[in-house]
């Protein structure tokens, strides 16, 4: 921010409310204030502005007084009613959901799950094989695109939205802006992806505002690395398409094994070679944030690298479109110094923005929160991986991982960790390769939603047991819902019911599963103990084994006992003693299992008897 002589008042995370230049207040001006001295006037203005700043801070805090619940969806898949599901099918064969398919009814259905943020994955224009040349968009090369629809993480134009998602391609941005308005009108906030580490090999912005300079357009391509370059180069060598075992697919005829790129650029996952491997992110180009990876990762951050400024402008562009948050792809592959620099600047535009970092190294979580200024980070390597073993009933599964997460790994900042059991990268719970049965994950979902006050996330279809089944195309039969192909999502389509979004085509088990998620998230979003409370681990009692866990969440207004049993054959039976410091907290009568709203015949006292069936959970208010 440019310095101005005068008074500058800034709240933490707030825009400057005013900047007052002393030169404005000449002697003649002071006469309007009845001769009040400049010093007194200054103090009065400071008091007024600090009061306004305090009010704004309180308002901002109150907006986040509920647990954040994020619902992730891909518009391309979410609204698609087509059920043909031809492997490697075209958009004409398999169809594609549109922004317009996310109707008021759809948003109401999402809100039923007590969701308050929707993450629209794949909204920004990315490489694909669908021909939009009649709209002035060059067709991508099949040798550097994954699947027909392409990866949402190979961005083709940061200033445009995906034409697949528009009914009227010419007005695609207007259709996206209308979705933003619809979402906000339902009192929901929205998140989109920010992909800062890499771009598609075909990157070119057709929609950029005037005066925006495209990535790489001013690079010195004779240099492998320069702090002034946007990309890294392999001088004197042309890019070679990765070699892999030939496999005939419906798009083989579009591939000739060549892609015109000279000199070759480094690949997104830090492959500094002219010919990346097939399992590299070969369809992407690494962006240069001023780190010389081939010379000891020396940093060149002064002057600010051009990529930093371009990325800041992109974030501000989307913030001004009404975006409420960014899920930052592979945040750890971008220097912390960039995040420290950019996030506060973008929050000057909207102080209530949230930044979520996709992170996988617990050793640097705190650093990315403190120095990097992230609001939330993925809790994947800790909680998700440990819960997955328990859900799958693996031999080495142990509830001690839950203790390790909140007592050590994220101790002191658990409220900044985003918990989930599914997303676009992970296997579907109901898939054959994960659990084969969505109900087996319910104890883990209870832990994810109640262990901390940080956000909890659902992936569309999770709440109705989507199995991620079938060979879709590039996605293959990998227990996931493809992000690379045009596809219909069967269980989700039953809930969608041809656009009614009323769930009438779901079977009874699917309806019960959705109702369970709905009730659990109703409890956690409304629970003072979850949002503001402390946590106490219940010692092992009764017949508790390493597949059973209990803890208490308690605040000045509420006490909750959370008990989970991952054991597939043994019931949990225990008499749980309540410690004195928890007993001092306000009690609830009658004692109630909040997941069923069932009143338990337990007198308020110093202990709670529990009997829990295999693979089940209770949240008991007492």
Short mmCIF file of N, CA, C and O in Angstrom, two decimals, residues 7 20 26 75 80 141 185 226 261 280 309 320 340 348 359 363 373 416 421 474 482 492 615-616:
data_model
loop_
_atom_site.label_atom_id
_atom_site.label_comp_id
_atom_site.label_asym_id
_atom_site.label_seq_id
_atom_site.Cartn_x
_atom_site.Cartn_y
_atom_site.Cartn_z
N UNK A 7 -3.40 10.09 8.73
CA UNK A 7 -3.88 9.09 9.67
C UNK A 7 -4.35 7.88 8.89
O UNK A 7 -5.12 8.01 7.95
N UNK A 20 -6.60 10.04 5.85
CA UNK A 20 -6.86 11.48 5.93
C UNK A 20 -5.55 12.22 5.79
O UNK A 20 -4.61 12.00 6.57
N UNK A 26 -6.75 22.74 6.27
CA UNK A 26 -6.04 24.03 6.36
C UNK A 26 -6.62 24.84 7.51
O UNK A 26 -7.63 24.49 8.10
N UNK A 75 -19.72 -28.67 -11.71
CA UNK A 75 -20.91 -28.36 -12.49
C UNK A 75 -21.06 -29.26 -13.72
O UNK A 75 -22.18 -29.61 -14.09
N UNK A 80 -25.62 -32.95 -14.94
CA UNK A 80 -25.76 -33.79 -16.14
C UNK A 80 -26.83 -34.87 -15.93
O UNK A 80 -26.70 -35.74 -15.08
N UNK A 141 -4.63 -29.79 -28.17
CA UNK A 141 -3.95 -30.96 -28.75
C UNK A 141 -4.18 -32.17 -27.85
O UNK A 141 -3.87 -32.14 -26.66
N UNK A 185 -28.16 -15.47 -3.23
CA UNK A 185 -29.57 -15.23 -2.90
C UNK A 185 -30.10 -16.31 -1.95
O UNK A 185 -31.06 -16.08 -1.21
N UNK A 226 15.12 -17.52 -15.20
CA UNK A 226 15.34 -16.10 -14.97
C UNK A 226 14.24 -15.62 -14.04
O UNK A 226 13.08 -15.99 -14.23
N UNK A 261 6.22 -27.48 -29.09
CA UNK A 261 6.65 -26.58 -28.01
C UNK A 261 8.18 -26.51 -28.04
O UNK A 261 8.86 -27.51 -27.78
N UNK A 280 3.82 -38.13 -14.87
CA UNK A 280 4.01 -36.74 -14.49
C UNK A 280 2.78 -35.94 -14.90
O UNK A 280 1.91 -36.45 -15.61
N UNK A 309 2.55 -10.84 -9.40
CA UNK A 309 1.64 -9.74 -9.71
C UNK A 309 0.48 -10.24 -10.57
O UNK A 309 -0.68 -9.88 -10.35
N UNK A 320 -13.78 -9.79 -7.27
CA UNK A 320 -14.74 -8.76 -7.68
C UNK A 320 -15.95 -9.34 -8.40
O UNK A 320 -16.97 -8.65 -8.55
N UNK A 340 2.10 -15.06 1.79
CA UNK A 340 2.22 -14.00 2.78
C UNK A 340 2.00 -12.63 2.14
O UNK A 340 1.43 -11.72 2.74
N UNK A 348 -7.91 -7.17 1.15
CA UNK A 348 -8.25 -5.75 1.16
C UNK A 348 -9.51 -5.51 0.32
O UNK A 348 -10.28 -4.59 0.59
N UNK A 359 -2.77 -29.05 1.28
CA UNK A 359 -1.45 -29.24 1.89
C UNK A 359 -1.32 -30.68 2.39
O UNK A 359 -2.30 -31.26 2.86
N UNK A 363 4.43 -31.13 8.89
CA UNK A 363 5.53 -30.40 9.51
C UNK A 363 5.48 -28.90 9.21
O UNK A 363 6.09 -28.11 9.93
N UNK A 373 -0.60 -17.14 5.88
CA UNK A 373 -1.87 -16.43 6.05
C UNK A 373 -3.10 -17.21 5.58
O UNK A 373 -4.17 -16.62 5.36
N UNK A 416 -8.32 -24.68 12.31
CA UNK A 416 -7.93 -24.24 10.97
C UNK A 416 -7.75 -25.42 10.01
O UNK A 416 -7.24 -25.22 8.90
N UNK A 421 -14.00 -36.77 4.06
CA UNK A 421 -13.83 -38.19 3.76
C UNK A 421 -13.84 -38.47 2.27
O UNK A 421 -13.49 -39.56 1.82
N UNK A 474 -10.29 -41.53 -19.45
CA UNK A 474 -8.97 -41.37 -18.82
C UNK A 474 -9.05 -41.70 -17.34
O UNK A 474 -8.11 -42.20 -16.75
N UNK A 482 -14.79 -39.57 -12.14
CA UNK A 482 -13.83 -38.96 -13.05
C UNK A 482 -13.92 -37.43 -13.06
O UNK A 482 -15.02 -36.87 -12.99
N UNK A 492 -26.17 -39.88 -7.61
CA UNK A 492 -26.47 -38.45 -7.56
C UNK A 492 -27.63 -38.12 -8.51
O UNK A 492 -28.52 -37.32 -8.18
N UNK A 615 -19.90 -50.50 14.24
CA UNK A 615 -19.93 -49.49 13.17
C UNK A 615 -21.06 -48.48 13.39
O UNK A 615 -22.01 -48.39 12.60
N UNK A 616 -21.00 -47.79 14.48
CA UNK A 616 -22.02 -46.79 14.78
C UNK A 616 -21.42 -45.70 15.66
O UNK A 616 -20.28 -45.80 16.11
#
